[in-house]
């Protein structure tokens, strides 16, 4: 009997049906990208309202696509942190309604841990008990040591922007669309990553596992629009834009790789799991694959379709259900959940 997982932490309304054997029977994601594009970032109020409109159709679609009827659902899971509070509450209300009606267990799960669980889904077997985890997304950039799917110790991460947020802002500076990651990646394909030398703050600092992207973003802005120039300066075009995109992408990925490598050195972990929207980036995937092959590291990369937000990764809830845990209708969103991703 399957689990219904619900995800509304930010701007994707998603539901999935996953069996106890971790087989994903369906995974539906209704993206709000179009609604937020003109603001070049997620607007919380627009996000919550769009979740309200979509949540029930998305859940119905997930159930139908899985080839089951609602009464066959054995348990309901919902992401309860971190996220935009208004968005989280919509998923939580729907999850409570269904769990109450069917009289089945309801469990909350952590969206970040779930991003790493996507790596486990792809491999079809649990991650090793000592594993490094990198979550690189639009709201988060963090390195963890995992001693189990639910046990994450944060080792470091961004001290300012998340890497995906930096991609989104860089795309805006270059006059590209939203979300910026795929746009930068496409533009960079025609560019020279060595054309511009952009900063990699903290990358050479071996005393910490933190990363920083705000200086990189500012450096790009000043290249495009030097201090004192008119705010009306049009964005770059042609080869110059491709070179800027490629140089930015290279610097951002270099910064991440430096800390993944340092974390492996410092912890001695021989397995690394990588998830989150930015893990869909081809350059990052290639760099991780080449490096892990050379170092003999067991690399668990989330499959591309499970990198950006989805509910299939809510399969992590099985880890709690199998322990007999049930939050029931008392479940609430967790404190400190607000995740700002300003336009
Ligand atoms: O995991 P996700 O869907 O949402 C959060 O939990 O934040 O990640 C979305 C982020 C966006 O910032 C988007 O620009 C970035 O992931 N992203 C990428 C790529 N695809 C999505 N960044 C770089 N390269 C990509 N191919
Ligand atoms: Zn996410």
XYZ file of C-alpha atoms and ligand atoms in Angstrom:
370
model
C 0.000 0.000 0.000
C 1.426 3.378 -0.927
C 2.247 6.679 0.692
C 0.935 10.016 -0.572
C 3.612 12.732 -0.270
C 2.885 16.444 -0.582
C 5.354 19.273 -1.200
C 4.527 22.993 -1.122
C 7.585 24.568 0.517
C 8.192 27.233 -2.096
C 6.857 27.673 -5.624
C 6.145 24.142 -6.838
C 2.891 22.403 -5.936
C 3.770 18.713 -5.940
C 2.334 15.356 -4.944
C 3.651 11.827 -5.395
C 2.668 8.275 -4.594
C 5.502 6.041 -3.402
C 5.383 2.413 -2.290
C 7.047 1.018 0.821
C 9.614 -0.479 -1.553
C 10.415 3.149 -2.542
C 8.966 2.727 -5.997
C 7.667 6.047 -7.299
C 4.243 5.274 -8.803
C 3.596 8.897 -9.740
C 5.163 12.309 -9.271
C 3.263 15.427 -10.313
C 4.818 18.891 -10.146
C 2.837 22.023 -11.029
C 5.414 24.735 -11.446
C 4.645 28.372 -10.706
C 7.669 29.632 -12.659
C 5.485 31.581 -15.091
C 3.757 33.454 -12.236
C 7.003 34.558 -10.613
C 9.101 35.155 -13.750
C 8.312 38.830 -14.100
C 9.428 39.433 -10.493
C 12.612 37.383 -11.092
C 12.112 35.609 -7.776
C 9.420 33.936 -5.712
C 6.738 36.286 -4.314
C 5.398 34.535 -1.171
C 1.809 35.781 -1.396
C 1.493 34.775 -5.062
C 3.005 31.389 -4.203
C 0.522 30.589 -1.411
C -2.483 31.595 -3.497
C -1.322 29.472 -6.419
C -0.840 26.492 -4.068
C -4.440 26.892 -2.867
C -5.691 26.683 -6.462
C -3.522 23.742 -7.459
C -3.120 21.480 -4.476
C -6.248 19.340 -4.853
C -5.963 18.865 -8.652
C -2.276 17.963 -8.211
C -3.055 15.391 -5.490
C -5.878 13.933 -7.595
C -3.550 13.696 -10.594
C -0.892 11.907 -8.516
C -3.430 9.375 -7.236
C -4.882 8.754 -10.714
C -1.464 8.492 -12.372
C -0.421 5.955 -9.732
C -3.380 3.801 -10.763
C -4.865 3.712 -7.274
C -7.976 5.007 -5.515
C -7.724 7.421 -2.574
C -8.801 4.793 0.016
C -5.747 2.723 -0.919
C -3.436 5.408 0.517
C -1.738 3.949 3.586
C -0.193 7.138 4.997
C 0.222 10.824 4.169
C 3.488 12.781 4.341
C 4.065 16.497 3.973
C 7.136 18.758 3.934
C 6.905 20.952 7.048
C 10.238 22.814 6.872
C 12.039 24.846 5.693
C 9.847 26.929 3.469
C 7.601 29.922 3.029
C 5.103 29.750 5.863
C 2.045 30.535 3.740
C 3.047 27.891 1.194
C 3.782 25.233 3.829
C 0.386 25.765 5.461
C -1.452 24.960 2.228
C 0.284 21.576 1.888
C -0.212 20.879 5.578
C -3.953 21.632 5.467
C -4.446 19.339 2.477
C -2.386 16.580 4.097
C -4.368 16.819 7.335
C -7.672 16.725 5.475
C -6.767 13.560 3.592
C -5.174 11.818 6.580
C -8.224 12.599 8.737
C -10.710 11.450 6.107
C -8.883 8.190 5.456
C -7.890 7.764 9.120
C -4.267 6.998 8.251
C -0.941 8.160 9.795
C 0.362 11.630 8.940
C 4.075 12.451 9.135
C 6.027 15.628 8.450
C 9.412 15.628 6.776
C 12.313 17.999 6.228
C 12.601 19.299 2.676
C 16.413 19.479 2.782
C 16.864 15.903 3.994
C 14.368 14.905 1.307
C 16.523 16.503 -1.426
C 19.268 14.071 -0.392
C 16.814 11.186 -0.226
C 16.286 11.702 -3.980
C 19.820 10.281 -4.371
C 18.795 7.123 -2.529
C 15.689 6.732 -4.698
C 17.815 6.780 -7.820
C 20.248 4.117 -6.588
C 17.546 1.874 -5.180
C 19.531 1.258 -2.021
C 20.243 3.239 1.178
C 23.167 5.649 1.296
C 26.208 4.429 3.278
C 25.976 5.177 7.000
C 28.764 7.742 6.790
C 28.135 10.006 3.844
C 28.570 13.658 2.934
C 25.538 15.460 1.604
C 25.464 18.624 -0.478
C 22.148 20.377 -1.028
C 22.507 23.124 -3.637
C 19.229 24.829 -4.448
C 17.556 28.185 -4.817
C 16.918 28.530 -1.099
C 19.818 26.549 0.373
C 23.443 25.667 -0.056
C 24.614 23.392 2.744
C 27.079 20.597 3.371
C 26.134 17.870 5.824
C 27.532 14.728 7.324
C 24.799 12.104 7.200
C 24.700 9.257 9.662
C 21.285 8.178 8.386
C 18.623 9.575 6.090
C 17.079 11.552 8.953
C 20.318 12.446 10.766
C 22.062 15.421 9.230
C 24.881 17.365 10.869
C 25.519 20.674 9.109
C 29.210 21.211 8.412
C 28.993 24.443 6.457
C 27.218 26.268 3.715
C 26.533 29.665 2.308
C 27.049 32.749 4.420
C 24.924 34.859 2.072
C 23.079 33.853 -1.111
C 22.233 30.271 -1.971
C 23.994 29.189 -5.143
C 20.721 28.812 -7.075
C 19.723 32.291 -5.986
C 23.074 33.555 -7.323
C 22.325 31.840 -10.658
C 18.898 33.505 -10.696
C 20.365 36.937 -9.974
C 23.204 36.506 -12.463
C 20.647 35.632 -15.131
C 18.744 38.834 -14.312
C 21.968 40.873 -14.606
C 22.642 39.298 -18.013
C 19.089 39.962 -19.207
C 18.191 36.256 -19.220
C 14.967 34.663 -17.965
C 13.865 33.054 -14.695
C 14.708 30.592 -13.216
C 18.250 31.555 -13.982
C 20.089 28.239 -13.567
C 18.949 26.566 -16.780
C 19.201 29.904 -18.648
C 22.797 30.494 -17.557
C 23.667 26.897 -18.362
C 22.248 27.242 -21.905
C 23.966 30.585 -22.505
C 27.274 29.348 -21.056
C 27.402 26.482 -23.549
C 28.489 28.956 -26.249
C 30.878 30.903 -24.014
C 34.479 30.742 -22.807
C 34.677 30.088 -19.035
C 38.131 31.699 -18.941
C 37.070 34.943 -20.626
C 36.518 36.775 -17.340
C 38.256 36.114 -14.039
C 35.502 36.255 -11.414
C 36.049 35.821 -7.646
C 35.578 32.560 -5.770
C 35.241 33.951 -2.213
C 36.298 31.531 0.570
C 37.200 28.809 -1.961
C 40.879 28.856 -0.998
C 40.156 29.134 2.747
C 40.879 25.679 4.149
C 39.729 26.583 7.652
C 36.029 26.517 6.853
C 33.464 24.690 4.774
C 31.438 27.816 4.102
C 30.820 29.333 0.711
C 29.828 32.830 -0.382
C 28.255 34.030 -3.598
C 27.348 37.679 -3.036
C 30.819 38.951 -4.088
C 30.657 36.894 -7.271
C 27.272 38.345 -8.102
C 28.478 41.910 -7.429
C 31.593 41.356 -9.559
C 29.378 40.240 -12.440
C 27.144 43.263 -11.987
C 30.125 45.641 -12.131
C 31.444 43.976 -15.286
C 28.067 44.464 -16.934
C 27.381 47.897 -15.466
C 30.548 49.539 -14.073
C 30.093 51.828 -11.053
C 28.962 55.253 -12.239
C 27.459 53.968 -15.468
C 23.840 54.626 -16.348
C 21.258 52.307 -14.776
C 19.774 52.244 -18.284
C 22.854 50.389 -19.634
C 21.402 47.548 -21.716
C 22.371 43.973 -20.797
C 25.222 42.410 -22.795
C 24.522 40.407 -25.916
C 26.080 37.803 -28.196
C 29.529 36.419 -27.453
C 30.096 38.767 -24.510
C 26.949 37.535 -22.768
C 27.867 33.889 -23.393
C 31.388 34.486 -22.036
C 30.030 36.217 -18.937
C 27.557 33.370 -18.315
C 30.270 30.733 -18.761
C 32.706 32.596 -16.490
C 30.038 33.023 -13.819
C 29.001 29.361 -13.971
C 32.628 28.233 -13.749
C 33.281 30.417 -10.685
C 30.111 29.259 -8.895
C 30.821 25.573 -9.534
C 34.520 25.973 -8.603
C 33.423 27.432 -5.243
C 31.208 24.443 -4.534
C 33.696 21.826 -5.690
C 36.420 23.345 -3.472
C 34.302 22.729 -0.368
C 33.079 19.283 -1.354
C 36.693 18.228 -1.827
C 37.773 19.836 1.447
C 34.877 18.204 3.327
C 35.905 14.770 2.031
C 39.491 15.423 3.146
C 38.405 16.608 6.582
C 35.791 13.970 7.342
C 37.258 10.974 5.561
C 33.793 10.160 4.171
C 34.088 8.089 1.020
C 30.530 8.637 -0.187
C 28.946 11.890 -1.344
C 25.282 12.580 -2.117
C 24.276 15.687 -4.070
C 20.757 17.031 -4.546
C 18.755 20.251 -4.999
C 17.937 22.261 -8.119
C 21.537 23.233 -8.896
C 22.497 19.537 -8.926
C 20.767 19.487 -12.335
C 23.626 21.631 -13.666
C 25.660 19.749 -16.258
C 28.993 21.324 -15.374
C 28.541 20.475 -11.677
C 27.510 16.903 -12.530
C 30.504 16.412 -14.820
C 32.935 17.883 -12.308
C 31.551 15.659 -9.535
C 31.666 12.550 -11.726
C 35.252 13.133 -12.896
C 36.461 13.957 -9.397
C 34.691 11.021 -7.705
C 35.999 8.570 -10.344
C 39.542 9.810 -9.795
C 39.263 9.734 -5.991
C 37.326 6.474 -5.762
C 34.413 8.260 -4.064
C 30.974 6.643 -4.170
C 28.887 9.418 -5.757
C 25.107 9.500 -5.295
C 23.754 12.138 -7.655
C 20.044 12.884 -7.614
C 18.578 12.136 -11.043
C 17.891 15.343 -12.997
C 14.095 15.022 -12.703
C 14.355 14.762 -8.903
C 16.803 17.660 -8.406
C 14.333 20.538 -8.469
C 11.472 20.478 -5.982
C 9.201 17.442 -6.214
C 7.190 15.244 -3.846
C 8.737 11.882 -4.816
C 11.614 12.718 -2.487
C 8.954 12.766 0.257
C 9.540 8.992 0.185
C 11.862 9.879 3.071
C 8.700 9.762 5.211
C 8.828 5.951 4.963
C 11.911 6.137 7.220
C 9.710 7.601 9.949
C 6.667 5.455 9.277
C 8.814 2.316 9.472
C 9.869 3.403 12.963
C 6.194 3.525 13.854
C 6.154 7.314 14.063
C 2.967 9.260 13.430
C 2.635 13.027 13.987
C -1.124 12.854 13.592
C -3.327 15.898 13.263
C -1.199 17.833 15.778
C 1.414 18.260 13.039
C 2.410 21.868 12.460
C 4.922 23.755 10.344
C 8.230 24.027 12.166
C 9.618 27.233 13.668
C 12.334 29.015 11.737
C 10.831 27.809 8.539
C 10.662 31.055 6.665
C 12.824 30.882 3.607
C 13.204 34.170 1.858
C 14.141 34.240 -1.784
C 13.668 37.833 -2.628
C 13.189 39.019 -6.150
O 15.579 22.752 -5.341
P 14.873 23.842 -6.047
O 13.796 23.480 -7.063
O 14.172 24.821 -5.063
C 14.667 25.110 -3.799
O 14.549 24.243 -2.893
O 15.198 26.234 -3.668
O 15.993 24.730 -6.759
C 15.689 25.782 -7.628
C 16.992 26.462 -8.018
C 16.799 27.757 -8.820
O 17.563 28.774 -8.204
C 17.315 27.407 -10.187
O 17.886 28.518 -10.883
C 18.351 26.343 -9.888
O 17.786 25.586 -8.836
N 18.616 25.469 -11.026
C 19.819 25.399 -11.648
C 19.644 24.523 -12.743
N 18.347 24.066 -12.729
C 17.735 24.667 -11.671
N 20.988 25.997 -11.374
C 22.017 25.740 -12.202
N 21.925 24.929 -13.287
C 20.780 24.295 -13.580
N 20.699 23.504 -14.650
Zn 14.191 22.449 -2.699
